mmCIF file of C-alpha atoms in Angstrom:
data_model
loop_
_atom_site.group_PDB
_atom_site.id
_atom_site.type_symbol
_atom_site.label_atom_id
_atom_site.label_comp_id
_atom_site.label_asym_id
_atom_site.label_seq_id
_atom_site.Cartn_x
_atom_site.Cartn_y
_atom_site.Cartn_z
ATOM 1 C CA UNK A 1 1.436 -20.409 41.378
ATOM 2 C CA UNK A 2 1.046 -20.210 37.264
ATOM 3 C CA UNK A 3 -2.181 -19.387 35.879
ATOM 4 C CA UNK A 4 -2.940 -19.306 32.256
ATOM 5 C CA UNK A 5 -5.782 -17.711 30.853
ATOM 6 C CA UNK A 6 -7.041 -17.628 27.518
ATOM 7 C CA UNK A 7 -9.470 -14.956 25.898
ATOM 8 C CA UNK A 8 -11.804 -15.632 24.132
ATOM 9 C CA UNK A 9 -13.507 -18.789 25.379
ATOM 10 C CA UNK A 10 -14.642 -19.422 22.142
ATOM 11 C CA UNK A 11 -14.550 -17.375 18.331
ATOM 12 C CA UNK A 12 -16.813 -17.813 14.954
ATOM 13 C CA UNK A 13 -15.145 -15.944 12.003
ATOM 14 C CA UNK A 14 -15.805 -16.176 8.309
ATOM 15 C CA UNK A 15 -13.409 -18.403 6.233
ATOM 16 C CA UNK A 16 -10.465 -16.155 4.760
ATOM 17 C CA UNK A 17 -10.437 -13.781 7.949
ATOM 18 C CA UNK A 18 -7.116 -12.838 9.829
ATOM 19 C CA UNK A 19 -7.474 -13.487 13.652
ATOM 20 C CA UNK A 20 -5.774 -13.204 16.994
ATOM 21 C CA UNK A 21 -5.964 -15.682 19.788
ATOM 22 C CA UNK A 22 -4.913 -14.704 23.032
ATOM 23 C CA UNK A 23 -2.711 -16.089 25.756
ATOM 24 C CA UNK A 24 -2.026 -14.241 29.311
ATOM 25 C CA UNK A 25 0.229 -15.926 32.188
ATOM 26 C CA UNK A 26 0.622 -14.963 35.843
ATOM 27 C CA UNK A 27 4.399 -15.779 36.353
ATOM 28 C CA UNK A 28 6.289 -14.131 33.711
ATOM 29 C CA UNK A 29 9.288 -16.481 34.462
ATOM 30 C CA UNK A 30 9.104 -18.872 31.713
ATOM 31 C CA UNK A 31 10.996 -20.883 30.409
ATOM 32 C CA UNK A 32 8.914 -21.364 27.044
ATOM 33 C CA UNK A 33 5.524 -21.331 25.213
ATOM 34 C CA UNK A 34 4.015 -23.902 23.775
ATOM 35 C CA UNK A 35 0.974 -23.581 21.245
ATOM 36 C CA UNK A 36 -1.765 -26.658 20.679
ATOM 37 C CA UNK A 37 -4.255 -27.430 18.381
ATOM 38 C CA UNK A 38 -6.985 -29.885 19.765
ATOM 39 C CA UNK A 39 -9.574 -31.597 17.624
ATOM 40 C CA UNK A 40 -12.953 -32.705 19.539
ATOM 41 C CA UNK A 41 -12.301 -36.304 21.668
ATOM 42 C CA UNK A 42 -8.410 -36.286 19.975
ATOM 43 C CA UNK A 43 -5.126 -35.410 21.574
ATOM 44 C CA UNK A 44 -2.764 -32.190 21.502
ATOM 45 C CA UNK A 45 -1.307 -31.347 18.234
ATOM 46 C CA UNK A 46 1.904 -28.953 18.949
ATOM 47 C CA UNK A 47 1.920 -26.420 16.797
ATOM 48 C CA UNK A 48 4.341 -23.757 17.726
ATOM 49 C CA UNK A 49 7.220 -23.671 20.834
ATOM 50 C CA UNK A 50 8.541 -20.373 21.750
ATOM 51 C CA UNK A 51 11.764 -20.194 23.949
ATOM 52 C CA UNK A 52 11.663 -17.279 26.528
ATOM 53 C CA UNK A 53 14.481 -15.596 24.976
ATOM 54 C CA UNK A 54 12.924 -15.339 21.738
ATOM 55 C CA UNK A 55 9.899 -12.780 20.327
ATOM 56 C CA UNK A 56 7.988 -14.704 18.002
ATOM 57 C CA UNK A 57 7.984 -18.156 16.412
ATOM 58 C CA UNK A 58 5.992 -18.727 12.793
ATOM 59 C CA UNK A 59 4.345 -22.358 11.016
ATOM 60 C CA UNK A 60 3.283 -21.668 7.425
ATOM 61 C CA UNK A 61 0.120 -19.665 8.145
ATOM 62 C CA UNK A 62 0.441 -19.717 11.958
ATOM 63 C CA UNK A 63 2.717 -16.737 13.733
ATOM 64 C CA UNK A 64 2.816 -16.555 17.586
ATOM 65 C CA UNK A 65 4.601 -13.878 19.388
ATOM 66 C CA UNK A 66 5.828 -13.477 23.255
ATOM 67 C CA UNK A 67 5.768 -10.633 25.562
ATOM 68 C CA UNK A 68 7.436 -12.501 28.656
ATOM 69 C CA UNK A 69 7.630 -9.240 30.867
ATOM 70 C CA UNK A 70 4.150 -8.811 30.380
ATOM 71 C CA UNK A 71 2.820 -11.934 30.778
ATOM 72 C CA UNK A 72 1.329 -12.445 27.455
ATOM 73 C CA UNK A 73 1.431 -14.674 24.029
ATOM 74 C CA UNK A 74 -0.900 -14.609 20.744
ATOM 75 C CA UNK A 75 -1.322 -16.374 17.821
ATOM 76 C CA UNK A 76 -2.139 -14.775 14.957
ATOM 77 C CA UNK A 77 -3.607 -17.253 11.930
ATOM 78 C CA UNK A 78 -3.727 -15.995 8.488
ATOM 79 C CA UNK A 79 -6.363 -16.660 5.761
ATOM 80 C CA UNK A 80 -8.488 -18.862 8.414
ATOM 81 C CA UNK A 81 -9.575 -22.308 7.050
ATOM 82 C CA UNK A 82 -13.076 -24.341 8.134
ATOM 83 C CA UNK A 83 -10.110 -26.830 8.651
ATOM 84 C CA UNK A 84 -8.359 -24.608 11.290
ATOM 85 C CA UNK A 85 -11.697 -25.251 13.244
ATOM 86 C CA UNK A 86 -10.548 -26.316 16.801
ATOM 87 C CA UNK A 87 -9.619 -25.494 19.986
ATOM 88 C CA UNK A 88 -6.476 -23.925 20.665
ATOM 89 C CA UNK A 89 -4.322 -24.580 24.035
ATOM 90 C CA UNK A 90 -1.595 -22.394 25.423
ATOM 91 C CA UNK A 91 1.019 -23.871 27.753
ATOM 92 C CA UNK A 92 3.764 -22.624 29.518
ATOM 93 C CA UNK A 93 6.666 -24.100 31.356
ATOM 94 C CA UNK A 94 7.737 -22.541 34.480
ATOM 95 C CA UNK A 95 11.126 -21.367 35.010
ATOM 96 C CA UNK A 96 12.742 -23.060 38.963
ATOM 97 C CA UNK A 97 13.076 -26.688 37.785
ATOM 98 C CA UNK A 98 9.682 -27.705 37.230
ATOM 99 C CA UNK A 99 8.996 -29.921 34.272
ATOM 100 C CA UNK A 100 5.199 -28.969 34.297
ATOM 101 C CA UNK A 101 3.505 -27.329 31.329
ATOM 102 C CA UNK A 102 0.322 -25.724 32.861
ATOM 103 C CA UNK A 103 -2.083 -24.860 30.939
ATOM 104 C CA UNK A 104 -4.858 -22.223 29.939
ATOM 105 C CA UNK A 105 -8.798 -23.316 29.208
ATOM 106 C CA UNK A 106 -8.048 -22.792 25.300
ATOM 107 C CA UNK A 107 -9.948 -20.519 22.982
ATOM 108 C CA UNK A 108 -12.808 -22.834 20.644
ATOM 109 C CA UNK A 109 -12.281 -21.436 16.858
ATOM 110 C CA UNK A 110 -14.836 -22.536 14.481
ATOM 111 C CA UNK A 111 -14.661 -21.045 10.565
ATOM 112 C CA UNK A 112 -17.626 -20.895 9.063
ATOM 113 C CA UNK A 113 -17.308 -22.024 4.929
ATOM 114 C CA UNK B 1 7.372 -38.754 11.561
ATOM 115 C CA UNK B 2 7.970 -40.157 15.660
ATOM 116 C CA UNK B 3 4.861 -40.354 17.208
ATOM 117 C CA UNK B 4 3.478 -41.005 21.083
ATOM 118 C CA UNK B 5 1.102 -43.681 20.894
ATOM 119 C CA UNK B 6 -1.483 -44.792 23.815
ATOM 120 C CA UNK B 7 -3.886 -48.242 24.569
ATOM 121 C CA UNK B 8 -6.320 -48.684 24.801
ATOM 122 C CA UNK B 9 -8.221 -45.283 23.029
ATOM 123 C CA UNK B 10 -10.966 -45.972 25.661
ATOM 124 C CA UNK B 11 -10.763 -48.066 28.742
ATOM 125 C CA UNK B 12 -14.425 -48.521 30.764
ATOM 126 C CA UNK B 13 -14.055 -49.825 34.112
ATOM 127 C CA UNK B 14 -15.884 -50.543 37.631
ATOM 128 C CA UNK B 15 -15.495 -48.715 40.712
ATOM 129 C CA UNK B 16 -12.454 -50.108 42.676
ATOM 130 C CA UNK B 17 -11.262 -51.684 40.115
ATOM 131 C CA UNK B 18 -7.841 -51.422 39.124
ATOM 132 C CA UNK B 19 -6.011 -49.769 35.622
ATOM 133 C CA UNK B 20 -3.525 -50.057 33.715
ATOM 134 C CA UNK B 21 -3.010 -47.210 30.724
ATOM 135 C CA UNK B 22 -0.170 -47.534 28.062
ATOM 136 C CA UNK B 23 2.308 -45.681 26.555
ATOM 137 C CA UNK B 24 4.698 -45.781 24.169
ATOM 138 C CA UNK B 25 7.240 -42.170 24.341
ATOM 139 C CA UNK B 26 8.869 -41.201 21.432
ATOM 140 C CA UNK B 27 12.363 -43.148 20.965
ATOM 141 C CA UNK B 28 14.958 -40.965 21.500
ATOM 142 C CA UNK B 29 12.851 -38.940 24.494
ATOM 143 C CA UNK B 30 14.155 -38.681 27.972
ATOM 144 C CA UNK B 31 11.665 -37.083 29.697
ATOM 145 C CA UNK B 32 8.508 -38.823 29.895
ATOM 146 C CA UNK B 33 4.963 -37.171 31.641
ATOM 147 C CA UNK B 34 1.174 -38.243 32.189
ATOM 148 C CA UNK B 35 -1.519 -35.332 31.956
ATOM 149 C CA UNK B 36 -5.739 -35.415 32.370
ATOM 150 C CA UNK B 37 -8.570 -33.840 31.337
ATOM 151 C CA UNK B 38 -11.713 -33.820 32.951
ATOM 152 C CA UNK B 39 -14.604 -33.300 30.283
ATOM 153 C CA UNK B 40 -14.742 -29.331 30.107
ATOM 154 C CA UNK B 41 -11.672 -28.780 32.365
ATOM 155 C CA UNK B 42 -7.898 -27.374 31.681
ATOM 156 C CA UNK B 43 -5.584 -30.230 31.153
ATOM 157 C CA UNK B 44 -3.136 -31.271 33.967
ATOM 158 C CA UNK B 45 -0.051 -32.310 34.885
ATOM 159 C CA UNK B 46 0.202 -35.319 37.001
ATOM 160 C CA UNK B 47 3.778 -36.853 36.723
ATOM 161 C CA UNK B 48 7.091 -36.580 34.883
ATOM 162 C CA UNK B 49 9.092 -39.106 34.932
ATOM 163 C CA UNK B 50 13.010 -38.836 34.063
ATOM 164 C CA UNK B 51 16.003 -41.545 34.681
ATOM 165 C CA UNK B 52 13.665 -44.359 35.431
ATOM 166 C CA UNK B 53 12.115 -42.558 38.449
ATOM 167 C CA UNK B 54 9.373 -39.945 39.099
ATOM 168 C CA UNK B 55 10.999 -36.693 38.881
ATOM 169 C CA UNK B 56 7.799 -34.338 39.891
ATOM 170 C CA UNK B 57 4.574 -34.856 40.625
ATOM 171 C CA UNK B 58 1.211 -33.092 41.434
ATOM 172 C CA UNK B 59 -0.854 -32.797 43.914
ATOM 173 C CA UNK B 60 -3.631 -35.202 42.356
ATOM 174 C CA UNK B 61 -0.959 -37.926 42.106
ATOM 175 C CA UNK B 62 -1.691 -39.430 44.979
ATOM 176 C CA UNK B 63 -1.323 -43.017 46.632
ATOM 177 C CA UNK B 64 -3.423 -45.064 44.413
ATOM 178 C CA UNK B 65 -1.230 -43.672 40.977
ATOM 179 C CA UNK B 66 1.996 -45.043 40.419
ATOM 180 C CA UNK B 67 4.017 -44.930 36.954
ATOM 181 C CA UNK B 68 6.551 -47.474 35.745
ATOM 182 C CA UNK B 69 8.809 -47.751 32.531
ATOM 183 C CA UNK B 70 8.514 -51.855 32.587
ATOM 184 C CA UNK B 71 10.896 -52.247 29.605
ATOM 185 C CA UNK B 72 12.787 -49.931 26.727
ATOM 186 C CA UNK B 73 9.931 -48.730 24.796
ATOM 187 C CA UNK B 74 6.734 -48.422 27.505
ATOM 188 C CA UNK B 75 5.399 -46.230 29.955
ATOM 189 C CA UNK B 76 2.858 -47.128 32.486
ATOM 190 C CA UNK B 77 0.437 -44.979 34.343
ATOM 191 C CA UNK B 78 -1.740 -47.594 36.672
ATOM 192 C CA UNK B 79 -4.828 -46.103 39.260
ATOM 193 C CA UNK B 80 -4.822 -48.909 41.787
ATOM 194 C CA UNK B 81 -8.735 -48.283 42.815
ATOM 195 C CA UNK B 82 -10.852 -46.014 40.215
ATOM 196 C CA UNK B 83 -12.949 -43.884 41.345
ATOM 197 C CA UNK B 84 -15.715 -41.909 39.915
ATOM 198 C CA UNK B 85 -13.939 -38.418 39.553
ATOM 199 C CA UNK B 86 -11.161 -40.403 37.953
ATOM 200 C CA UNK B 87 -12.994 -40.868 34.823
ATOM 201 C CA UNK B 88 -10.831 -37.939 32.651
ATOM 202 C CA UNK B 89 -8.751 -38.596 29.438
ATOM 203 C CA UNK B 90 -5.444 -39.450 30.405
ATOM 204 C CA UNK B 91 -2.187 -38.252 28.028
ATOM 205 C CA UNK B 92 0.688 -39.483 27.810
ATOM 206 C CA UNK B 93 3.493 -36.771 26.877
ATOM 207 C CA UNK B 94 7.114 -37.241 26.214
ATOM 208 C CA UNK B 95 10.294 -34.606 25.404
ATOM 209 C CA UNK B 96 14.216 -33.997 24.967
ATOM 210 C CA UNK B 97 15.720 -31.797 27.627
ATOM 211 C CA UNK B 98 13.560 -28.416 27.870
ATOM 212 C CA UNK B 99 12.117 -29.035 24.595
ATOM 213 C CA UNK B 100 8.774 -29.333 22.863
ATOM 214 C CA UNK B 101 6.467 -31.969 25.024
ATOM 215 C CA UNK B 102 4.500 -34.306 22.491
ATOM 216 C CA UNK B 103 1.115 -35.746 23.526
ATOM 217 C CA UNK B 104 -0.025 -39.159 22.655
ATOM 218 C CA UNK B 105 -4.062 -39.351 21.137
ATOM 219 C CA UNK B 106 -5.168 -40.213 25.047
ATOM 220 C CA UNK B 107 -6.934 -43.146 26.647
ATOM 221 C CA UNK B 108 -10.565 -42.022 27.761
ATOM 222 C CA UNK B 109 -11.131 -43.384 31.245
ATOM 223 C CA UNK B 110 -14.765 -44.028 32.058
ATOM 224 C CA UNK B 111 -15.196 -44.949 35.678
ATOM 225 C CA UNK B 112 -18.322 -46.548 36.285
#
């Protein structure tokens, strides 16, 4: 069975720093990644989709990478806004047919101004 | 830009009582999914929905959920008697083939 787990729970940086969020995954047979952005009370913003086969995937200040073989994804955000405050879901779909994207707990970012 | 929408943004309801949440996929989407989230809690999957049948479903879809795609343009998730651990917000989600899943803004469910 997938499990996705997401470190940190929760992350307070400065505005203008660099920062990682991570992304780990039990099954390493993916089929792809998916990266959301979730505002308090709103719905899921998608923000980046990697395929299995590929390494990395980048949005304007947003990069995420992919290790499939070892289970893990990050994504790195550059020059960190108070706007990018939010909390940040990583999903993955399971290679075998399934249409499911489960997902991990998400990391809460807040930027302080 | 195509969007997912959802009605109502927040639904409050009595015990037993039966719902009805709305969706509208985007247009040119075949796959079509519902998802929850329990205040605090991962979200999760509950149905996909593909050819005008349910294609997978989870363990929490039980009995008193059902899904329907009444017409061309909606999507239907109904809970035939609510009950208190029900109360979750409820996503709609819709896709291409193996593609990028968007989520609708969510109908919050409070079961009373």
């Amino acid at each position: 069975k997938q499990e996705v787990t997401q470190i940190p729970a929760a992350l307070s940086v400065p505005e203008g720093e660099n920062l990682v969020l991570n992304c780990s995954f039990t099954d390493s047979a993916i089929y792809n990644l998916q990266w959301f952005r979730q505002d308090p009370g709103k719905g899921l913003t998608s923000l980046l989709l990697i395929q299995s086969s590929q390494r990395e995937q980048t949005s304007g200040r947003l990069n995420a990478s992919l290790d499939k073989s070892s289970g893990r994804s990050t994504l790195y955000i550059a020059a960190s806004q108070p706007g990018d405050s939010a909390t940040y879901l990583c999903a993955v779909l399971t290679q075998g047919g399934s249409e499911k994207l489960v997902f991990g707990k998400g990391t809460k970012l807040t930027v302080n101004p | 830009e195509p969007e997912v929408t959802q009605t109502p943004s927040h639904q409050v309801t009595q015990m037993g009582q039966e719902v009805i949440l709305r969706c509208v996929p985007i247009s040119n989407h075949l796959y079509f999914y519902w998802y929850r989230q329990i205040l605090g809690q991962k979200v999760e999957f509950l149905v996909s929905f593909y050819n005008n049948e349910i294609s997978e479903k989870s363990e929490i879809f039980d009995d008193q959920f059902s899904v329907e795609r009444p017409d061309g343009s909606n999507f239907t998730l109904k809970i035939r008697s609510t009950k208190l651990e029900d109360s979750a917000m409820y996503f709609c989600a819709s896709s291409g083939v193996w593609d990028t899943q968007y989520f609708g803004p969510g109908t919050r469910l409070t079961v009373l």
